[in-house]
Short mmCIF file of C-alpha atoms in Angstrom, two decimals:
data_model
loop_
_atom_site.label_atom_id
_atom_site.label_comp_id
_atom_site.label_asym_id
_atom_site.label_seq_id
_atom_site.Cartn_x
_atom_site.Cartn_y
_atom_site.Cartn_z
CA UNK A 1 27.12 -11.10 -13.83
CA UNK A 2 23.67 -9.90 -13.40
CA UNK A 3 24.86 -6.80 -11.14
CA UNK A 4 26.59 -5.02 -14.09
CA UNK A 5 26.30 -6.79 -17.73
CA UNK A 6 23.69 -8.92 -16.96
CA UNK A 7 21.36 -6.51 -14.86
CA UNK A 8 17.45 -7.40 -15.39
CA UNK A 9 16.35 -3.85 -15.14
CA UNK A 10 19.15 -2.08 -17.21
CA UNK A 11 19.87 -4.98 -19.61
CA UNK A 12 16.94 -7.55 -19.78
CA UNK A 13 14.56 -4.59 -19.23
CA UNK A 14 12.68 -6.66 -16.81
CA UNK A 15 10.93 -5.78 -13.62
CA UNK A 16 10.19 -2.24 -14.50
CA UNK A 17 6.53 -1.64 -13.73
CA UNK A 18 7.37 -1.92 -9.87
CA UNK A 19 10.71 -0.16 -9.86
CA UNK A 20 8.44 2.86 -11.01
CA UNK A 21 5.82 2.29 -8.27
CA UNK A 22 7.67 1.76 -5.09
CA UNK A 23 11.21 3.76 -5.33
CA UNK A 24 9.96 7.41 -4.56
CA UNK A 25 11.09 6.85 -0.51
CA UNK A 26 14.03 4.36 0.43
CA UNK A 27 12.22 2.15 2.74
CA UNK A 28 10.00 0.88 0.83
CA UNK A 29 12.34 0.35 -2.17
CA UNK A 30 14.66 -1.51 0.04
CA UNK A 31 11.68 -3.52 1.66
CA UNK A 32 10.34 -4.37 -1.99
CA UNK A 33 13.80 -5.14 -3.44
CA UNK A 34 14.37 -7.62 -0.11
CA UNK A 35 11.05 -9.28 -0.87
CA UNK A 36 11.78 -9.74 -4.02
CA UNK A 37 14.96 -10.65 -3.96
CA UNK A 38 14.06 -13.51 -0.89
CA UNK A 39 10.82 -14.82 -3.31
CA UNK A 40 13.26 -15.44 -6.25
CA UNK A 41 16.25 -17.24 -4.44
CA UNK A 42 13.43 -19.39 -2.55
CA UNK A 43 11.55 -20.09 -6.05
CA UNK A 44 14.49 -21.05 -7.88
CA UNK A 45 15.67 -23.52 -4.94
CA UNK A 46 12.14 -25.34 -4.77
CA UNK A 47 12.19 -25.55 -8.20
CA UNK A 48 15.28 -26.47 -9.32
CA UNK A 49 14.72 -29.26 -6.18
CA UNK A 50 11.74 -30.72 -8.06
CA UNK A 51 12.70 -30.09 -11.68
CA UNK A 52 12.78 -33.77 -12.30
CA UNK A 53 9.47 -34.47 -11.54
CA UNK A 54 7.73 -31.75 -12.43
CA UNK A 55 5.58 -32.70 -16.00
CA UNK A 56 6.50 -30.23 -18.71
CA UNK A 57 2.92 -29.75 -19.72
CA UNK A 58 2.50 -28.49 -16.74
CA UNK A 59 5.54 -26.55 -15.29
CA UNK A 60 4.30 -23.14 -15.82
CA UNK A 61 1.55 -23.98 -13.61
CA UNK A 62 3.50 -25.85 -11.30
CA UNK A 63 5.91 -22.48 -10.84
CA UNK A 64 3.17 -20.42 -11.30
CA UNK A 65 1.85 -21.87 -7.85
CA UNK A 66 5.52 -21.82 -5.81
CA UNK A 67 6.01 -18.54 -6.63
CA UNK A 68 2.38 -17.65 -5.73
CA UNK A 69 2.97 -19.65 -2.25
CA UNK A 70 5.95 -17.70 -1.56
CA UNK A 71 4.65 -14.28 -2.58
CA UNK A 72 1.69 -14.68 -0.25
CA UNK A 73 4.10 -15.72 2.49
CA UNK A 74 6.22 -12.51 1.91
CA UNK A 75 3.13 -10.80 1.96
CA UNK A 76 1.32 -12.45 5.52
CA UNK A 77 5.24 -11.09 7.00
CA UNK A 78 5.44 -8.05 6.04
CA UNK A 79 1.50 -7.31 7.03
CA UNK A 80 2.73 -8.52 10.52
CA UNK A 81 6.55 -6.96 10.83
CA UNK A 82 6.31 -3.82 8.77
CA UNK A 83 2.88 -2.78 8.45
CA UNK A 84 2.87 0.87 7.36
CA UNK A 85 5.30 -0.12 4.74
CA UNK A 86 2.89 -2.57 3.46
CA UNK A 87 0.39 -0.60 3.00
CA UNK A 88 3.09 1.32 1.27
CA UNK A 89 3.93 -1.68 -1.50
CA UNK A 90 -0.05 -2.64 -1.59
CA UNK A 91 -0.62 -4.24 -4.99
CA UNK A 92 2.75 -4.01 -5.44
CA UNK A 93 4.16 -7.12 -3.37
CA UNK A 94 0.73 -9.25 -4.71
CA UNK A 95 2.10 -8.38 -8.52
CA UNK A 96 5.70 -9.83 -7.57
CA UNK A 97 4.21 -12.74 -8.85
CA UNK A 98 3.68 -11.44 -12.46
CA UNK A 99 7.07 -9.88 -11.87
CA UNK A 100 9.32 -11.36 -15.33
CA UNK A 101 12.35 -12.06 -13.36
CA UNK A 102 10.93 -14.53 -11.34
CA UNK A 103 9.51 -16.55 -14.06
CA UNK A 104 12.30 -15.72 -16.67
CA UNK A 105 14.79 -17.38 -13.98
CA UNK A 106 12.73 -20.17 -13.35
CA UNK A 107 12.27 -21.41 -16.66
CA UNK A 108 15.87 -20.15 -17.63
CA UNK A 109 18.09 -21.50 -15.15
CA UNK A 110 15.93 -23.68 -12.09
CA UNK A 111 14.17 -25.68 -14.48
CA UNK A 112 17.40 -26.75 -15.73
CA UNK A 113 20.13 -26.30 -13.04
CA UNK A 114 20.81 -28.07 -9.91
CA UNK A 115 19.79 -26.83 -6.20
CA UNK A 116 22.79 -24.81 -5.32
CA UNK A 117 23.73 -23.02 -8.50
CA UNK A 118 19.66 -22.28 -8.91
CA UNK A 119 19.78 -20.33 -5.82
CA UNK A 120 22.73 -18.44 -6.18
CA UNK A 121 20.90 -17.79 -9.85
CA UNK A 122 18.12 -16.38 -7.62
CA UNK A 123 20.31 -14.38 -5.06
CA UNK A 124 22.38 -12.78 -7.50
CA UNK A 125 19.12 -11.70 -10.33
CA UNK A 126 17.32 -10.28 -6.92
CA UNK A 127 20.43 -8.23 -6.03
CA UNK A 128 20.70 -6.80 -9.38
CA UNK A 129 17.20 -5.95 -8.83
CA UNK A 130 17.93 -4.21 -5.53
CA UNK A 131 20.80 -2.33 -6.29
CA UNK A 132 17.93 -0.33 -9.02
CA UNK A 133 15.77 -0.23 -7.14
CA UNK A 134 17.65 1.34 -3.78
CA UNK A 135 20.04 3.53 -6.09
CA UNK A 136 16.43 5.16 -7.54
CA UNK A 137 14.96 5.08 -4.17
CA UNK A 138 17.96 6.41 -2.65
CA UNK A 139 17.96 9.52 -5.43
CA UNK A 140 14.07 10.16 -5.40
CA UNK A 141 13.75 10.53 -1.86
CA UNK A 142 16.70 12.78 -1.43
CA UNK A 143 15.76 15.09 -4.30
CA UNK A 144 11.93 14.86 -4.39
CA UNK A 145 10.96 14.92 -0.44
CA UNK A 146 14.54 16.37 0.68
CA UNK A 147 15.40 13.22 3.21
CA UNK A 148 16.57 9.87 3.14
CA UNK A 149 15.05 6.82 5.32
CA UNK A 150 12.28 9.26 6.66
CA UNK A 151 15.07 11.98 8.46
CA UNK A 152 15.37 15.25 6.87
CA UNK A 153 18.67 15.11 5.51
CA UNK A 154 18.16 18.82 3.74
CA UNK A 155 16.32 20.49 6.49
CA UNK A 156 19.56 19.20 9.05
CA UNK A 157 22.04 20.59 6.30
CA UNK A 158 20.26 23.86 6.25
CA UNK A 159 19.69 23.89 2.44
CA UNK A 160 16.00 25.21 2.66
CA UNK A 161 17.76 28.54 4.34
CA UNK A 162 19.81 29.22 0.94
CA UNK A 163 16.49 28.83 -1.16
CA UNK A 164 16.48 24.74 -2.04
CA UNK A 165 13.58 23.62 -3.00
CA UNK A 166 12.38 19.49 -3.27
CA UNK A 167 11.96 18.54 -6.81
CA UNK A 168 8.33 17.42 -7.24
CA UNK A 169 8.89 15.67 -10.46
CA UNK A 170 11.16 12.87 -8.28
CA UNK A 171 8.44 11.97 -6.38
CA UNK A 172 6.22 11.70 -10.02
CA UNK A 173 6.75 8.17 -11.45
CA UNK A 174 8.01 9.23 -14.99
CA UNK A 175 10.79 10.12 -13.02
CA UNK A 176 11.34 6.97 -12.01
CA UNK A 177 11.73 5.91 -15.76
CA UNK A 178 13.62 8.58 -16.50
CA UNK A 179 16.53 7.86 -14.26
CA UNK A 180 16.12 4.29 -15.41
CA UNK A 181 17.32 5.75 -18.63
CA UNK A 182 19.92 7.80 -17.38
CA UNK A 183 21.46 4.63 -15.55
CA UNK A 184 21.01 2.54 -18.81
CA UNK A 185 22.89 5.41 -20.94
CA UNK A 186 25.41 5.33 -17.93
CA UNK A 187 26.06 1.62 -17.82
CA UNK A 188 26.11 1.72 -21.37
CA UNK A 189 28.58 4.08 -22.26
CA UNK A 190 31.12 2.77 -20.06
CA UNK A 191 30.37 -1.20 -21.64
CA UNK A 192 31.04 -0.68 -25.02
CA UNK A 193 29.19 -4.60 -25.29
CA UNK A 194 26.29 -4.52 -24.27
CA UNK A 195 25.88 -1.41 -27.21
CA UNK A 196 23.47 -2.47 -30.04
CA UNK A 197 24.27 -1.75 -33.66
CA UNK B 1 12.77 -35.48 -22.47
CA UNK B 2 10.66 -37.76 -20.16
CA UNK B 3 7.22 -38.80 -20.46
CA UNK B 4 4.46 -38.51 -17.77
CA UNK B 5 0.93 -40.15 -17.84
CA UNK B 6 -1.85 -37.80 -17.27
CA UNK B 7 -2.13 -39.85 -13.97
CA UNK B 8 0.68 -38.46 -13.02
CA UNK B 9 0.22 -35.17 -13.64
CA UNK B 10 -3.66 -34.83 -12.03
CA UNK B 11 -1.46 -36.44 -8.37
CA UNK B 12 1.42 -34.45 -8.72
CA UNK B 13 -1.03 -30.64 -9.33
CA UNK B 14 -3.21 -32.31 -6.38
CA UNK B 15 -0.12 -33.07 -3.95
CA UNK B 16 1.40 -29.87 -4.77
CA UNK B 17 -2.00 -27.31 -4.64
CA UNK B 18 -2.69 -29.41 -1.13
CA UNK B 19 0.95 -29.00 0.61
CA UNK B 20 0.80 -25.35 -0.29
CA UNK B 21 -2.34 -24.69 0.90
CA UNK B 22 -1.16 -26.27 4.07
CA UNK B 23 2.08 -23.89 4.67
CA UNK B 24 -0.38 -20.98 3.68
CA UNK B 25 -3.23 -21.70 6.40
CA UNK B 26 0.12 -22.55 9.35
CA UNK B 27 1.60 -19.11 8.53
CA UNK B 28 -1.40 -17.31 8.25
CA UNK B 29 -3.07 -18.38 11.78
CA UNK B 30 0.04 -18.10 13.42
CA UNK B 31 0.69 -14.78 12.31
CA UNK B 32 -2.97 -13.62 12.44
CA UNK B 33 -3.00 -12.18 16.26
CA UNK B 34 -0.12 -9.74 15.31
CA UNK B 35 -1.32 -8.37 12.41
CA UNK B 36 -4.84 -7.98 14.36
CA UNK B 37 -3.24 -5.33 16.64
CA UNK B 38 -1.33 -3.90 13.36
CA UNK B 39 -4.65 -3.07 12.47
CA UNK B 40 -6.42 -1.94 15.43
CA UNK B 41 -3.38 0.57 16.30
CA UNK B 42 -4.06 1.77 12.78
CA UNK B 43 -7.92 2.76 13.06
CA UNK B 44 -6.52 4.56 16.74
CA UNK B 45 -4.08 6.22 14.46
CA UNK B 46 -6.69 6.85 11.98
CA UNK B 47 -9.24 8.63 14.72
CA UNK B 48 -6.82 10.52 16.24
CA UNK B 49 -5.79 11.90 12.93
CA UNK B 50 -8.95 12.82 12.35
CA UNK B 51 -9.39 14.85 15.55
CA UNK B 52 -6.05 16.75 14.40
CA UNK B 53 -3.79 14.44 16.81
CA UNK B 54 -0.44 13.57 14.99
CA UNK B 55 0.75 9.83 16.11
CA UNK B 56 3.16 7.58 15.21
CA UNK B 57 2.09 3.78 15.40
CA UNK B 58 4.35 3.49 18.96
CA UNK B 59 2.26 5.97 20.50
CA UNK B 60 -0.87 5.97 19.09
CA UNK B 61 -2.36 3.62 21.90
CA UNK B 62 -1.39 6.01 24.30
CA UNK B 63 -2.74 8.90 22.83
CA UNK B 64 -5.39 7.55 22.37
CA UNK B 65 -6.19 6.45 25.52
CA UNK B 66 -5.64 9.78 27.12
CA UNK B 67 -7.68 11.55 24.83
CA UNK B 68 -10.32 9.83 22.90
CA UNK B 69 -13.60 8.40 24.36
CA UNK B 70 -15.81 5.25 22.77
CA UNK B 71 -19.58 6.06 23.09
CA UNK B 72 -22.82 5.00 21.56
CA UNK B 73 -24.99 7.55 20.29
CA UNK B 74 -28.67 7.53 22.26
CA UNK B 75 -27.84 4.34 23.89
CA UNK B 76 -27.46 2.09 20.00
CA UNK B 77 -24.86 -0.17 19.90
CA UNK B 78 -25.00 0.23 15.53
CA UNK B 79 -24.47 3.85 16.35
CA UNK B 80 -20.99 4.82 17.50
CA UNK B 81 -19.00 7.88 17.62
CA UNK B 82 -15.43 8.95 19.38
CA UNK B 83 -15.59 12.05 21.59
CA UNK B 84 -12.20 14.12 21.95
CA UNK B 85 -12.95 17.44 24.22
CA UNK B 86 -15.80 18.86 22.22
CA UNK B 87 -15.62 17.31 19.01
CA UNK B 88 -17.31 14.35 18.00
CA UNK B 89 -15.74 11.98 15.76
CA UNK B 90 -18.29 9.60 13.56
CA UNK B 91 -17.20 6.71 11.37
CA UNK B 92 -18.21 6.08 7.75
CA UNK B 93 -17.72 2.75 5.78
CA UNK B 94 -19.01 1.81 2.41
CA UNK B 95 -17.91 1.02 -1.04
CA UNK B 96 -15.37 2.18 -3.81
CA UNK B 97 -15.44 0.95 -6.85
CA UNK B 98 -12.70 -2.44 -5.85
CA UNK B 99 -13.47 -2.83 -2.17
CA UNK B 100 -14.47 -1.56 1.24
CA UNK B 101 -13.37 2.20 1.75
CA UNK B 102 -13.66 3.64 5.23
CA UNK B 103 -12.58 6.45 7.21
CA UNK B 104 -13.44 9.07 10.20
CA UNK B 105 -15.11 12.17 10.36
CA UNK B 106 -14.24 14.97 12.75
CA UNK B 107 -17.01 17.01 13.86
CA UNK B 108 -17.20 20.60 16.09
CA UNK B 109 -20.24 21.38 18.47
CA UNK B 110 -21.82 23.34 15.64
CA UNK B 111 -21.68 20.06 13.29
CA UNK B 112 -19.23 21.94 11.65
CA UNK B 113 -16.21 19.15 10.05
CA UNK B 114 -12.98 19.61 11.68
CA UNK B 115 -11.27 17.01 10.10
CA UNK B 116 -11.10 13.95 8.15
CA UNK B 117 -9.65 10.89 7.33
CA UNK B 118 -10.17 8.28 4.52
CA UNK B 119 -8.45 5.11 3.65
CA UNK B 120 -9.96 2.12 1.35
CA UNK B 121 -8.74 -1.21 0.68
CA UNK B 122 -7.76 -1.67 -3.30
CA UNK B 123 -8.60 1.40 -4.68
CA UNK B 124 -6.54 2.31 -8.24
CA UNK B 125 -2.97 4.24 -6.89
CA UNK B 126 -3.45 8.06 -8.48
CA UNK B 127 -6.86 7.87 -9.23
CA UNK B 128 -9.37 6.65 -6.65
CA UNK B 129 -6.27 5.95 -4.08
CA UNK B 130 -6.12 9.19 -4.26
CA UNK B 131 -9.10 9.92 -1.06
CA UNK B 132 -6.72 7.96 1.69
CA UNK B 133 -3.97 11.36 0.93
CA UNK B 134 -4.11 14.10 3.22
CA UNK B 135 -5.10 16.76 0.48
CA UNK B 136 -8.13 15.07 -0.79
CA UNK B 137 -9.23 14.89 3.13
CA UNK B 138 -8.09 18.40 3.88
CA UNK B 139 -11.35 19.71 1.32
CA UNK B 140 -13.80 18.58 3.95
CA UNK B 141 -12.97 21.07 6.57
CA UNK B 142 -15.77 23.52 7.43
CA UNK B 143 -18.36 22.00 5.39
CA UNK B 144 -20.95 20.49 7.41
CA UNK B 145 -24.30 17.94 6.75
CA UNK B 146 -26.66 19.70 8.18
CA UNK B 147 -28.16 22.98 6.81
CA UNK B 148 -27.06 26.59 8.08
CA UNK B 149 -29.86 27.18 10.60
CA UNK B 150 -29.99 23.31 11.83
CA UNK B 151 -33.22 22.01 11.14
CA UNK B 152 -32.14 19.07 8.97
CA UNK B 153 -29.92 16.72 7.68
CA UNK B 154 -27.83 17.73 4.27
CA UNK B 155 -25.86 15.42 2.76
CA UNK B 156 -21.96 16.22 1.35
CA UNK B 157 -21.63 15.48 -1.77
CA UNK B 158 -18.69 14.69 -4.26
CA UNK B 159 -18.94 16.67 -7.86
CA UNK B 160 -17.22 18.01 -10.20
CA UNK B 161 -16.35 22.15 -9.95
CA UNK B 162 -18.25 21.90 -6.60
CA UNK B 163 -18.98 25.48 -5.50
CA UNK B 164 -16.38 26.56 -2.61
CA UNK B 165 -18.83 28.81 -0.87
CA UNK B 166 -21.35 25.43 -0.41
CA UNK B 167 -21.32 24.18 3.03
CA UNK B 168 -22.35 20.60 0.91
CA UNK B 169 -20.18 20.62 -2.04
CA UNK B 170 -16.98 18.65 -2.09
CA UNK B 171 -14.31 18.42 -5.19
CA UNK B 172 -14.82 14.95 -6.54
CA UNK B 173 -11.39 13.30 -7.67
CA UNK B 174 -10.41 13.66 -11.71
CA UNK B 175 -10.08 9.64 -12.72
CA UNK B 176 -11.65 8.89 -9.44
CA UNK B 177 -15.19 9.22 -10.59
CA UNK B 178 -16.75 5.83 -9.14
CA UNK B 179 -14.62 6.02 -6.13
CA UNK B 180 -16.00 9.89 -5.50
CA UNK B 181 -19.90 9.05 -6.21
CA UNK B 182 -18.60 5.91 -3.50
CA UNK B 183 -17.62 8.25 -1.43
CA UNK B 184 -20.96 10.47 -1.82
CA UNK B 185 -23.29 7.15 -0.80
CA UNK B 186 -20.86 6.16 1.80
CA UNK B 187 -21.41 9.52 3.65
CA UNK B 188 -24.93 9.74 3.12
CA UNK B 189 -25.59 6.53 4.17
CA UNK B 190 -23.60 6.60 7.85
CA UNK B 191 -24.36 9.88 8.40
CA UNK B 192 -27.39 10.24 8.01
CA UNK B 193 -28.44 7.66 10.48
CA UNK B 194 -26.82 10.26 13.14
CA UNK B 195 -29.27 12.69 12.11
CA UNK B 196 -31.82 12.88 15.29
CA UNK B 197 -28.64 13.44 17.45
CA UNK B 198 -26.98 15.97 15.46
CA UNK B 199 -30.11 18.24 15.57
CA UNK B 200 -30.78 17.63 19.12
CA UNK B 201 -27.01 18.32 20.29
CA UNK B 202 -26.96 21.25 17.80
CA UNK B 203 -24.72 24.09 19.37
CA UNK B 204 -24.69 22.61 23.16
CA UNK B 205 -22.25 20.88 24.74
CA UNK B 206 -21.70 17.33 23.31
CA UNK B 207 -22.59 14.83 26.60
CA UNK B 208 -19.19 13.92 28.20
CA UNK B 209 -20.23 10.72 29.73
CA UNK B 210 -21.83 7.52 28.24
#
């Protein structure tokens, strides 16, 4: 399952360069793990729909330039939809297509697999993704700027009154890896398996 | 595994490159007029910022149009400015050290700066990012490009341990050394091209009409 045993952050170790930039406020976390998750269902389907024709010399190219496609599509949306949270992601949506998920699926599952099992693939690797990436997201913004989506969740409780203060280091992205660690040691303990020797 | 002939291969990369590019140039077009207006109610946002007007992106369009007036300086189109009650509002583009960088400059009757704003285009996240964030704009208030008594034109300029007493002197950013010294030319260049008008306007009343 690539929620738990499977993850790509915790257990491939994939993906982490952008779960360090974008998860210090929900929305964007949740916008980058949506984008990323649609870009890798939608490459896996187009590719595992050609992956007969496509010339092996040639595939990384070939999927280098579907993914591209897509990315830039992702990218042209969000610009229109939700443009202060692309400014947000910046490089960050552009580098989805250097993200290792995408191609490690592609060329470990499309390229081999037929249309429907591909895209579940796809689905299921991006949601394993997003759960990270919202969980950090979800923690960083609560600790580091003290709200949650944007609304003061700390202020409203009144915890600034007893002498709270936001955690600066959450907002930091070392942080970020940090808790990436803490979540690995987590997931670890509890699956004696996926424990190395 | 099955063979193809390099025939094969130069159609298929053609076919493929051309039905992409074909998707790409639909989607962009058709979504081109909304993320125009994205952008225009983001330099409003970005002006009224600068004159010390907090908006959100709903009601920046209204704020603005209540409060901020579009003028050309002594009658030259290349020369505009923003006018909110007495301050004047100029704006500076140039070059970083990966793209465009721009922003707006908030000016008093005295040609004293009020506030700022900076954004840029692909400038490195931490380092030269760093000028679009309100505390790198925040070290621009009360210095000012012209000199104390207002007989010429000074220009503001980025260094390292800049002296806090200089009207001129701004904190460059640590790692954002060719974005700073961007910076520097960018405000040198656009402002000093207001020069005439900020000595002749020097400690009147800014002109409320055109």
């Amino acid at each position: 399952m690539p929620f738990n045993k499977n993850n790509p952050v915790t257990v491939q170790v994939l993906g982490i360069c952008s779960c360090l930039a974008v998860t210090a406020q929900l929305k964007p976390a949740v916008v980058m793990a949506i984008s990323v998750t649609v870009v890798v269902a939608l490459a896996n389907l187009i590719i595992s729909l050609l992956r007969n024709t496509i010339p092996p010399r040639i595939r990384i190219i070939v999927q280098l330039v579907v993914v591209s496609m897509l990315v830039v599509l992702v990218d042209q949306v969000l610009k229109a939809y939700v443009y202060d949270v692309s400014k947000q992601l910046s490089v960050f949506v552009g580098l989805i297509i250097t993200n290792c998920i995408v191609m490690g699926r592609l060329e470990a599952f499309a390229m081999s697999n037929p249309p429907l099992p591909s895209l579940c693939d796809g689905i299921g690797n991006g949601l394993g993704y997003s759960i990270i990436l919202v969980i950090l997201g979800f923690v960083r913004e609560l600790f580091g700027s003290g709200s949650l989506w944007g609304y003061p969740v700390m202020e409203s409780l009144g915890f600034y009154n007893f002498g709270y203060e936001n955690n600066g280091l959450m907002i930091m992205p070392p942080m970020a890896l940090i808790l990436v660690g803490i979540i690995i040691w987590i997931q670890r303990t509890r699956n004696k398996d996926l424990q190395e020797n | 595994m099955k063979t193809f002939s390099n025939r094969y291969m130069f159609i298929y990369s053609a076919v493929l490159v051309a039905v992409t590019a074909l998707i790409l140039s639909v989607v962009s077009v058709s979504l081109k007029p909304r993320q125009e207006r994205n952008q225009a109610v983001e330099k409003k946002q970005m002006i009224l910022k600068a004159a010390g007007i907090a908006a959100t992106p709903q009601t920046a369009e209204q704020l603005y149009a209540d409060n901020i007036k579009e003028v050309n300086i002594l009658d030259r189109d290349s020369l505009p400015a923003y006018l909110y009650e007495t301050s004047c509002i100029i704006p500076v583009r140039g070059t970083g050290l990966w793209g465009p960088i721009w922003g707006y400059i908030c000016f008093n009757e005295n040609w004293v700066i009020e506030g700022a704003v900076f954004d840029h285009k692909g400038e490195t996240p931490g380092l030269g990012g760093e000028i679009s964030t309100d505390a790198f704009a925040r070290r621009f208030v009360g210095k000012s490009c012209t000199d104390s008594l207002m007989t010429r034109f000074v220009p503001i300029v980025l260094k390292k341990h800049a002296d806090p007493g200089s009207l001129h002197e701004v904190d460059a950013i640590s790692g954002g050394t060719m974005t700073s010294n961007g910076v520097t030319a960018m405000l040198e260049a656009c402002l000093s091209r207001y020069e005439e008008y900020m000595l002749t306007n020097a400690g009147t009343e800014l002109p409320s009409g055109e």
